[in-house]
mmCIF file of C-alpha atoms in Angstrom:
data_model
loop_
_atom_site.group_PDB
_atom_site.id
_atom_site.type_symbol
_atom_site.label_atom_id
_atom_site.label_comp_id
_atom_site.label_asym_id
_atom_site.label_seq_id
_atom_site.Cartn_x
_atom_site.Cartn_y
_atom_site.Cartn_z
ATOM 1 C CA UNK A 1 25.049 1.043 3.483
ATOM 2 C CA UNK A 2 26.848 2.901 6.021
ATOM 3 C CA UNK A 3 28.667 -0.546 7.857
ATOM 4 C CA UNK A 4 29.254 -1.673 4.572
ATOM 5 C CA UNK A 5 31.088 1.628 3.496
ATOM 6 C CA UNK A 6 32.549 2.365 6.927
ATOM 7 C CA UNK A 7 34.278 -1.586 6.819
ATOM 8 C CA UNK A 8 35.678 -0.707 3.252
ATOM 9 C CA UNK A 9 37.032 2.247 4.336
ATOM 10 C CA UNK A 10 38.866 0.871 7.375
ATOM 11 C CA UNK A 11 40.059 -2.275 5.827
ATOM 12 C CA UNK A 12 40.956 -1.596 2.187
ATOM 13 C CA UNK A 13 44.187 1.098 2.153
ATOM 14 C CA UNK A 14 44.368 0.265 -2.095
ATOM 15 C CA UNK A 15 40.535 1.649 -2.193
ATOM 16 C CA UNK A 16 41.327 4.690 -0.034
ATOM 17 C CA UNK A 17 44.220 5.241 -2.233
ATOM 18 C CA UNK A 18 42.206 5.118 -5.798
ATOM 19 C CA UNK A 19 39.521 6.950 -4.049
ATOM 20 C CA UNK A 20 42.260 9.880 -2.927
ATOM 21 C CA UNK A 21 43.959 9.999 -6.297
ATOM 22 C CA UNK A 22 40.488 10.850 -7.828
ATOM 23 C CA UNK A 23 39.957 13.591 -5.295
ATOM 24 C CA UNK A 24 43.775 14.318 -6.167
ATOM 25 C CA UNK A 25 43.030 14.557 -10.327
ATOM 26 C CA UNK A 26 40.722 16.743 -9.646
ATOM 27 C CA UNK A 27 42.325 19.691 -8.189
ATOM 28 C CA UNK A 28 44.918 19.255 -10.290
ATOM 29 C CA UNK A 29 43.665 22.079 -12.498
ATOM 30 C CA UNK A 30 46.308 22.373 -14.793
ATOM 31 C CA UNK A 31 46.722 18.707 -15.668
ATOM 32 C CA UNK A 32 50.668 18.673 -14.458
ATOM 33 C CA UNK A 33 50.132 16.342 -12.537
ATOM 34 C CA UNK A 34 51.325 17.798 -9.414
ATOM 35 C CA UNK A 35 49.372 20.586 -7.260
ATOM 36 C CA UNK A 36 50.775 23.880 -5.853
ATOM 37 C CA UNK A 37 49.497 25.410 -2.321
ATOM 38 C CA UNK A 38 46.638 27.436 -3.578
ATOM 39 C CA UNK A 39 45.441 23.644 -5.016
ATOM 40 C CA UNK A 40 46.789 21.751 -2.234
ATOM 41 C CA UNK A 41 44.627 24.113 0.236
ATOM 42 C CA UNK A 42 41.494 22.900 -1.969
ATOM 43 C CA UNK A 43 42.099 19.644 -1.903
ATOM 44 C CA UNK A 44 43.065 19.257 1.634
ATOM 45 C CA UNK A 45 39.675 21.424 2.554
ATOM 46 C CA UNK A 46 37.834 18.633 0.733
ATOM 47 C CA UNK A 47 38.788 16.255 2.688
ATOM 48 C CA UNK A 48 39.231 18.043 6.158
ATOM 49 C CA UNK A 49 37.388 21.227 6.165
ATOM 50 C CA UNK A 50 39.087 22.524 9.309
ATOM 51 C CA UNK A 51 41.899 22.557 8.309
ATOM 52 C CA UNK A 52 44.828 26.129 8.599
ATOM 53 C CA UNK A 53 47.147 27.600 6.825
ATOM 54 C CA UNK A 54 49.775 26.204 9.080
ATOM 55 C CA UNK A 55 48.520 22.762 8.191
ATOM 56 C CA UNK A 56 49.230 23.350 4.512
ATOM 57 C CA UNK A 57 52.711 24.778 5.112
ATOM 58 C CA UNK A 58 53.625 21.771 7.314
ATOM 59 C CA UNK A 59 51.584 19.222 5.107
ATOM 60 C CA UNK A 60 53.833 21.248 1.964
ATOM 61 C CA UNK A 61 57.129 20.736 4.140
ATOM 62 C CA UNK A 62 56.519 17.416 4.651
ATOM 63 C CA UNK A 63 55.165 16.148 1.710
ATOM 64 C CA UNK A 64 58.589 17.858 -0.367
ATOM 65 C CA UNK A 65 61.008 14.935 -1.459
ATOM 66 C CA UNK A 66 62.673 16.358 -4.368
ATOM 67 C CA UNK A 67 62.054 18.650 -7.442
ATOM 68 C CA UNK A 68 60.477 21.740 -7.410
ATOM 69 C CA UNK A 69 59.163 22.222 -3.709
ATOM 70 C CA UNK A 70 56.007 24.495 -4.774
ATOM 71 C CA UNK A 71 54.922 21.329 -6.655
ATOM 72 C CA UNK A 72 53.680 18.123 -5.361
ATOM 73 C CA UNK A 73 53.484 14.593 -6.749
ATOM 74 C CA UNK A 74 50.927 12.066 -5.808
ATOM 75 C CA UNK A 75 53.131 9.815 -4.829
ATOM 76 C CA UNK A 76 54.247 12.342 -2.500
ATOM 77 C CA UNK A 77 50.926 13.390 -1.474
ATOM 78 C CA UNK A 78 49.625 9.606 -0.941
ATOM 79 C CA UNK A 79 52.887 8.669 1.248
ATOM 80 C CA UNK A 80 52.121 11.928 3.477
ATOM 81 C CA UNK A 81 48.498 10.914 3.541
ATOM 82 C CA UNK A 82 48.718 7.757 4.678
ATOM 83 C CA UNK A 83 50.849 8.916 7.862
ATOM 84 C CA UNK A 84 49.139 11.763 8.475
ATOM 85 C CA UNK A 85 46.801 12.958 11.450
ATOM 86 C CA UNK A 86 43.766 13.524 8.899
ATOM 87 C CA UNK A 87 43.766 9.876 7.747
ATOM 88 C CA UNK A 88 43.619 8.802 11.430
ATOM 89 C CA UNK A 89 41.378 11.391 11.796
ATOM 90 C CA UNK A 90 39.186 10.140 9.204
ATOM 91 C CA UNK A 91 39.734 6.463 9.575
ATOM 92 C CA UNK A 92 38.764 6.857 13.599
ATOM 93 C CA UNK A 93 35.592 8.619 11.893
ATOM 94 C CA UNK A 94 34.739 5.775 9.688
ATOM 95 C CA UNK A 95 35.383 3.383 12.824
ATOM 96 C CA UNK A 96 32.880 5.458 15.202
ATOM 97 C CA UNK A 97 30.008 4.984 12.656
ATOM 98 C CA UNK A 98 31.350 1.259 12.610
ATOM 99 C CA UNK A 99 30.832 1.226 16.166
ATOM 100 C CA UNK A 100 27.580 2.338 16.149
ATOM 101 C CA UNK A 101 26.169 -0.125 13.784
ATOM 102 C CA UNK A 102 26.549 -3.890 15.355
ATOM 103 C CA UNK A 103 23.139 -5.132 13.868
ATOM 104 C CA UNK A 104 24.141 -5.362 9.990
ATOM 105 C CA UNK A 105 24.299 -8.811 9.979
ATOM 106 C CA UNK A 106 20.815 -8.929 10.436
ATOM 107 C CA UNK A 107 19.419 -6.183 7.816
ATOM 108 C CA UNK A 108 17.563 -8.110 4.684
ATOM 109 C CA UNK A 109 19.614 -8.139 1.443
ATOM 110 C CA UNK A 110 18.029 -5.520 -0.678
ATOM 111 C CA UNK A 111 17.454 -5.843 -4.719
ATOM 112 C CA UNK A 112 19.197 -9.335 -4.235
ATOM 113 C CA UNK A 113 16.726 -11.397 -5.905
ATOM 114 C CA UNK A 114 14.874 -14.774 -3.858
ATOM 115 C CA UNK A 115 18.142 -16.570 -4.422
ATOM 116 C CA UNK A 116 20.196 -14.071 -1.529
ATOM 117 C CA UNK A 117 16.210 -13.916 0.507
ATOM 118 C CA UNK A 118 16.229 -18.005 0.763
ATOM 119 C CA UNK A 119 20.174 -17.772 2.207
ATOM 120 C CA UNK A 120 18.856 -15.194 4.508
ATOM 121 C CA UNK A 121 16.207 -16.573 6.124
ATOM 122 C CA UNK A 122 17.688 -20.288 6.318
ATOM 123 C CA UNK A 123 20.989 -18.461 8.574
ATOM 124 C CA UNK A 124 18.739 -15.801 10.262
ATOM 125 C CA UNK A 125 18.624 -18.199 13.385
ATOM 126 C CA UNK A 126 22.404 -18.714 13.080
ATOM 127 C CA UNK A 127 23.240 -15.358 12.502
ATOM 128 C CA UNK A 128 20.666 -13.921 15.400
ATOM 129 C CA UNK A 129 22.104 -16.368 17.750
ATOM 130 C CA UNK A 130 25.972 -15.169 17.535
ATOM 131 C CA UNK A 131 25.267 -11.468 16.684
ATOM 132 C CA UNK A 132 23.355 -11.210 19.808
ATOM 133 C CA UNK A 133 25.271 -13.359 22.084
ATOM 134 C CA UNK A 134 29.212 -13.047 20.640
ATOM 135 C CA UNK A 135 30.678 -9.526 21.075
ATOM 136 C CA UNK A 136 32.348 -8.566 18.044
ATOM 137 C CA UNK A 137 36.352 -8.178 18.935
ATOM 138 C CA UNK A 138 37.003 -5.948 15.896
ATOM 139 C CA UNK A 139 34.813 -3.143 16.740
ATOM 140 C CA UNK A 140 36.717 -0.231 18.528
ATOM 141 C CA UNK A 141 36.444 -0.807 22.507
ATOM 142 C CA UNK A 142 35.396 -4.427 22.408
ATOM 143 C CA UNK A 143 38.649 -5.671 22.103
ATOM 144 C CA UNK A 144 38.093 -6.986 25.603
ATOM 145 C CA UNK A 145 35.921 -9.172 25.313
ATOM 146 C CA UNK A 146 37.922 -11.138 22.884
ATOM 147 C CA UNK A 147 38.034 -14.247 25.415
ATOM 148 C CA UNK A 148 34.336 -14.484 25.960
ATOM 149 C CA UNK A 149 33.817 -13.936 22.387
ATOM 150 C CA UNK A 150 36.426 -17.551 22.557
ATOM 151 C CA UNK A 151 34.694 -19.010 24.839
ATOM 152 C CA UNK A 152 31.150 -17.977 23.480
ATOM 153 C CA UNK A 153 31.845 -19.449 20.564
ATOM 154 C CA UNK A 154 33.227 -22.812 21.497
ATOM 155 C CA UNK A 155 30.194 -23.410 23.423
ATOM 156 C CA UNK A 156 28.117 -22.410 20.024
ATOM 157 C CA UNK A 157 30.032 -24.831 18.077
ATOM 158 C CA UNK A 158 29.575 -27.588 20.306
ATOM 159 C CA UNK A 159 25.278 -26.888 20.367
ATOM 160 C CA UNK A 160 25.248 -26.571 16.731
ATOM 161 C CA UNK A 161 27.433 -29.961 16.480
ATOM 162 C CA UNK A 162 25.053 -31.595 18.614
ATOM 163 C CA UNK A 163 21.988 -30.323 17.154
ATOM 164 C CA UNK A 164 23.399 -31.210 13.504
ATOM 165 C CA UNK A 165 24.531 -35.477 14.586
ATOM 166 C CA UNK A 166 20.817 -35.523 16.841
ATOM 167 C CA UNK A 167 18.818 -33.946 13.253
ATOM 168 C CA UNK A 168 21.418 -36.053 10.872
ATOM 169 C CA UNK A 169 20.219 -39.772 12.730
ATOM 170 C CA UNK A 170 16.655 -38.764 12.842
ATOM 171 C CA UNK A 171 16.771 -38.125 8.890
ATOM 172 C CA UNK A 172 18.714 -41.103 8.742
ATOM 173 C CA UNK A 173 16.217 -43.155 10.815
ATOM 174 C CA UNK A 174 13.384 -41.683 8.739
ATOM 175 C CA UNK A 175 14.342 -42.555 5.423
ATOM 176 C CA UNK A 176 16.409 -46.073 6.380
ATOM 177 C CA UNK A 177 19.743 -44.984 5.944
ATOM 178 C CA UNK A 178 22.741 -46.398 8.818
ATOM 179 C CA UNK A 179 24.122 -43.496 10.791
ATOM 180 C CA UNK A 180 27.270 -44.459 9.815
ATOM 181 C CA UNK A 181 26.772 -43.983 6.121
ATOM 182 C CA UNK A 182 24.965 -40.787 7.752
ATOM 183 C CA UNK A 183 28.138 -39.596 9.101
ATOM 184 C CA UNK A 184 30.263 -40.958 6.350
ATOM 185 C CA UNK A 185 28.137 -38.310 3.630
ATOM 186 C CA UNK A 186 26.154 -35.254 5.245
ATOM 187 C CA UNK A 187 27.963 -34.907 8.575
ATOM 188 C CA UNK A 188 31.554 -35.113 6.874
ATOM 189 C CA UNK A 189 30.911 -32.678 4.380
ATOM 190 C CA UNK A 190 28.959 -30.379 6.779
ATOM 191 C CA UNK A 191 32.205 -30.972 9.348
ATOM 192 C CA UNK A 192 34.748 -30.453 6.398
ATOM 193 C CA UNK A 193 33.689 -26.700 5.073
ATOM 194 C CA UNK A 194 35.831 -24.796 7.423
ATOM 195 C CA UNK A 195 38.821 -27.608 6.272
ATOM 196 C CA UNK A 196 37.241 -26.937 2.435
ATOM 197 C CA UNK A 197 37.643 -23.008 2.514
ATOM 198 C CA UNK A 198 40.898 -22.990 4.351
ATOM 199 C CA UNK A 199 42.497 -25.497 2.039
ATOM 200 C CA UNK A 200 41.495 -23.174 -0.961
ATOM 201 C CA UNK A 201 42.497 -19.974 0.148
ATOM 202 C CA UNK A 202 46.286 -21.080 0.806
ATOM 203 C CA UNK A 203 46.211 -23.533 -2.371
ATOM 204 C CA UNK A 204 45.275 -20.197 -3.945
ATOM 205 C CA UNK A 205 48.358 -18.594 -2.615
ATOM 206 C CA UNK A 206 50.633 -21.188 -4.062
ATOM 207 C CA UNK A 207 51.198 -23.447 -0.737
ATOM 208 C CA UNK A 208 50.028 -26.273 -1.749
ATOM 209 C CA UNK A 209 51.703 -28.664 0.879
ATOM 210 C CA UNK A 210 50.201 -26.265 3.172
ATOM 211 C CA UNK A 211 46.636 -27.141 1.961
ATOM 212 C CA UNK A 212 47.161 -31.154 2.092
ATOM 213 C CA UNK A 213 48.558 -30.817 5.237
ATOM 214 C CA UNK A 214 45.821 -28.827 6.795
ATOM 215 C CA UNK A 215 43.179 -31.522 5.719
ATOM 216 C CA UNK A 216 45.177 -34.591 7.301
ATOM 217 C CA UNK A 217 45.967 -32.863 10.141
ATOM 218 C CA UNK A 218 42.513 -31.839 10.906
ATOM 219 C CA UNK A 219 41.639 -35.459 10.657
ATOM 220 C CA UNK A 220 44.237 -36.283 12.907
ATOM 221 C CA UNK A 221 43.173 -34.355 15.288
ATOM 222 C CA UNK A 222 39.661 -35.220 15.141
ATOM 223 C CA UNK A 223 41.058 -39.357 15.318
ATOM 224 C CA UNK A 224 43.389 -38.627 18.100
ATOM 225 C CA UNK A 225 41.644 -35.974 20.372
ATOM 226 C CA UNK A 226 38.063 -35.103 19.070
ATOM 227 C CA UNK A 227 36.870 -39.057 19.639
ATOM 228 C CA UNK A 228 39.026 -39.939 22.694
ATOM 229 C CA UNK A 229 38.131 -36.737 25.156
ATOM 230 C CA UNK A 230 34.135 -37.203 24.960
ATOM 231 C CA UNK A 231 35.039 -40.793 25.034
ATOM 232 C CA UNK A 232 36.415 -40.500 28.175
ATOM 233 C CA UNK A 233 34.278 -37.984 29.461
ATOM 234 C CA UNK A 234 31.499 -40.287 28.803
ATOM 235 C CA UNK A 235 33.050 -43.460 30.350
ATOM 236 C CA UNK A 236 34.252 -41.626 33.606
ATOM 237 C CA UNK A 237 30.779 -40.217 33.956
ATOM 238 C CA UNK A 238 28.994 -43.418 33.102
ATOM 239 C CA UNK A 239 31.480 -46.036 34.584
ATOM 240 C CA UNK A 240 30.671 -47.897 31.121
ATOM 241 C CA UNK A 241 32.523 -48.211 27.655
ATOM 242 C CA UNK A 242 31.495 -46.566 25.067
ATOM 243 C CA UNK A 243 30.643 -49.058 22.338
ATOM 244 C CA UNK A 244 30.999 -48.533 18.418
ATOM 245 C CA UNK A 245 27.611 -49.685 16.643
ATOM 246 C CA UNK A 246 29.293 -50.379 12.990
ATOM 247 C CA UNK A 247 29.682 -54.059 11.817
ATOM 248 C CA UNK A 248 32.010 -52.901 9.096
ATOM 249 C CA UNK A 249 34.256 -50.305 10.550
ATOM 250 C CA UNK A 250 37.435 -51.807 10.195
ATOM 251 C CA UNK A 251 36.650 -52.818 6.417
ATOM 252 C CA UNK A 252 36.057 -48.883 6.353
ATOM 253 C CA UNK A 253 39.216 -48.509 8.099
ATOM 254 C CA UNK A 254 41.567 -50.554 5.842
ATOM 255 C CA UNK A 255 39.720 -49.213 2.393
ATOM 256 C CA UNK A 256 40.599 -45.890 3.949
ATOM 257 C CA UNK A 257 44.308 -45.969 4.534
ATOM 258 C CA UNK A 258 44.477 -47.580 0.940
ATOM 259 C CA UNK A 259 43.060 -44.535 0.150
ATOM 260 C CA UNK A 260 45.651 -42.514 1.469
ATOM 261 C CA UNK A 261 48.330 -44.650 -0.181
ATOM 262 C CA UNK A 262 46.867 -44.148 -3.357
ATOM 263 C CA UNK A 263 46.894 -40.458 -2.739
ATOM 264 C CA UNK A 264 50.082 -40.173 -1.871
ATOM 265 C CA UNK A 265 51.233 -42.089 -5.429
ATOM 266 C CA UNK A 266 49.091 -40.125 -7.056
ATOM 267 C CA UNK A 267 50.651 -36.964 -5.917
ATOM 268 C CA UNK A 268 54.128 -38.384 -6.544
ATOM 269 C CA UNK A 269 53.286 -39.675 -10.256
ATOM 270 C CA UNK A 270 52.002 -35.682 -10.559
ATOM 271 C CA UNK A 271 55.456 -34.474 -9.518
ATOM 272 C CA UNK A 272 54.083 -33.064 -5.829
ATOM 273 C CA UNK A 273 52.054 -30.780 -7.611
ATOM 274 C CA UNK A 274 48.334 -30.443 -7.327
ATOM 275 C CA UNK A 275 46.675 -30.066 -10.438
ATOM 276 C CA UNK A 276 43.288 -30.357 -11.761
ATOM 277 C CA UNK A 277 43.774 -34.148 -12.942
ATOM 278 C CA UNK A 278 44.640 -35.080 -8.963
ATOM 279 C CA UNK A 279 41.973 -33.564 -7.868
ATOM 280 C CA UNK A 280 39.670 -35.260 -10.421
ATOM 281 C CA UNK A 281 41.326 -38.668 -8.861
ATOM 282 C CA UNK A 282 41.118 -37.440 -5.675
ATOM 283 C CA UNK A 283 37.164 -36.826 -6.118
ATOM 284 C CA UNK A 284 36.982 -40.336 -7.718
ATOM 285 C CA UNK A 285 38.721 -41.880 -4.838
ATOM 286 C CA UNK A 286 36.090 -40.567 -2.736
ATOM 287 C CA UNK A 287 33.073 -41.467 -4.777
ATOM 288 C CA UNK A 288 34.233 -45.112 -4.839
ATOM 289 C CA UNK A 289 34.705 -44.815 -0.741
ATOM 290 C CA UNK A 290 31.210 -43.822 -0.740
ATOM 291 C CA UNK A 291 30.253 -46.401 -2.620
ATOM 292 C CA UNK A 292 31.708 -49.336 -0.845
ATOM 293 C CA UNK A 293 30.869 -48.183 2.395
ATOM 294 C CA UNK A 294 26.332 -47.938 1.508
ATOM 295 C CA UNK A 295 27.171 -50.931 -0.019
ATOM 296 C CA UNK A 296 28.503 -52.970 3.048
ATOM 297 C CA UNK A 297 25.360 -51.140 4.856
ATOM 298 C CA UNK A 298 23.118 -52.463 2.713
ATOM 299 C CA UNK A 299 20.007 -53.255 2.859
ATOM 300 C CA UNK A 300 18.471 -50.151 4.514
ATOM 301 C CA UNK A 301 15.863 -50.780 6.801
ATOM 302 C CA UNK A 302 13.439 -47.835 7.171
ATOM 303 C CA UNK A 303 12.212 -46.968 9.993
ATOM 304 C CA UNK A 304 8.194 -46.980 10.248
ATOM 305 C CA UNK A 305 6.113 -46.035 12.367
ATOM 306 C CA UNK A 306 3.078 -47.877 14.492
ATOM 307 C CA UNK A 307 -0.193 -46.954 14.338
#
């Protein structure tokens, strides 16, 4: 589609390059690998049809580094390219039909099969919601609206956060199940994507430490500011405490800095590396935290209603 070409256009310089060397093999008639004026004017008319003789004979000056200076390389084509007026002409091009496209979020997938329909119509209402209501920054001229796009979309986290713990106890309350082992399964894993993805992508790039420490510090933060501000909001606003409805917490508690321990000895015994065998142990850990925690909930009492 046009967005889609118009974004890989803008954002991928390596694709522009592969796509200009084509262009660049094929006016190079003779196979010499380099292109004289009369091919340089072809090739340059292919890609900017207005442009004059005086344009080649600058483009030639500029693009000479050494050698023969009636012949150019690509490498000395690409490097002139790339810093040239007709890539920001084209590139500004690219960004104008960009510009005038803000609804592709929302076109169906196309020749996806039902698997990519079913994804698209469960984040439809998502997707509506932010494309409609959160300008997008990187488009050219909305760049200021980048703090109400901020703001827009701290206020859309915190509905979607509510929405998600109200829906999460009602399940819960449905089927029997204690909120806390509620919020101990579906709402931490639903809260820890954004910590999942991020942790990847660096591990990816070789910084490990960079990926542990992104997890625990996320937790931190959610101990030592995401509990105590709505805490106090709550008792400031209601003159009352806020009580804690889990018989078992500080079990929970304890079992959970063991945890940590053990990952930390685990991670030492691996030589501070993270391999697949520590995060097999790592998932283990967690299955037997799971475990112990359903089991100090239990029994379940489901919740059924009068008639």
């Amino acid at each position: 589609s046009e967005p889609e070409f118009a974004a890989w256009y803008i954002r991928s310089e390596d694709r522009i390059k592969s796509k200009v060397r084509e262009t660049f093999d094929m006016f190079d008639e003779d196979d010499s690998g380099t292109i004289d004026r009369d091919e340089l004017r072809k090739l340059l008319e292919q890609i900017e049809p207005s442009v004059t003789e005086d344009d080649i004979k600058e483009a030639m000056d500029a693009m000479y580094k050494e050698g023969d200076p009636d012949q150019i390389t690509f490498d000395e084509f690409a490097e002139w390219y790339f810093h040239s007026l007709i890539y920001e002409h084209q590139k500004k091009l690219a960004e104008e039909e960009l510009a005038d496209v803000w609804y592709e979020n929302l076109i169906p997938p196309r020749g996806d099969g039902c698997g990519a329909w079913i994804k698209y119509i469960i984040l439809l209402p998502i997707v509506a919601t932010l494309t409609f209501t959160i300008p997008d920054v990187s488009r050219p001229g909305c760049g200021k609206w980048c703090y109400f796009s901020f703001v827009t979309s701290i206020v859309w986290i915190g509905v979607y956060s509510f929405l998600m713990v109200e829906w999460t106890e009602v399940i819960g309350n449905t089927l029997g199940i204690p909120s806390v082992v509620m919020g101990l399964t579906f709402l931490a894993a639903g809260t820890s994507v954004p910590d999942l993805l991020s942790s990847v992508i660096v591990a990816r790039k070789g910084q490990g430490d960079m990926a542990v420490s992104s997890s625990i510090g996320s937790n931190i933060f959610d101990i030592l500011v995401g509990l105590p501000v709505p805490w106090i909001i709550y008792s400031a606003a209601k003159r009352n405490a806020v009580i804690i409805g889990a018989e078992n917490i500080w079990i929970s508690i304890f079992v959970l800095l063991a945890m940590l321990v053990m990952i930390v000895i685990v991670i030492h015994c691996q030589g501070w590396r993270l391999t697949k065998m520590t995060g097999l142990i790592m998932f283990f850990f967690y299955i037997i935290f799971l475990v112990q925690a359903i089991v100090l909930e239990l029994p379940f009492v489901t919740c059924i209603s009068e008639r």
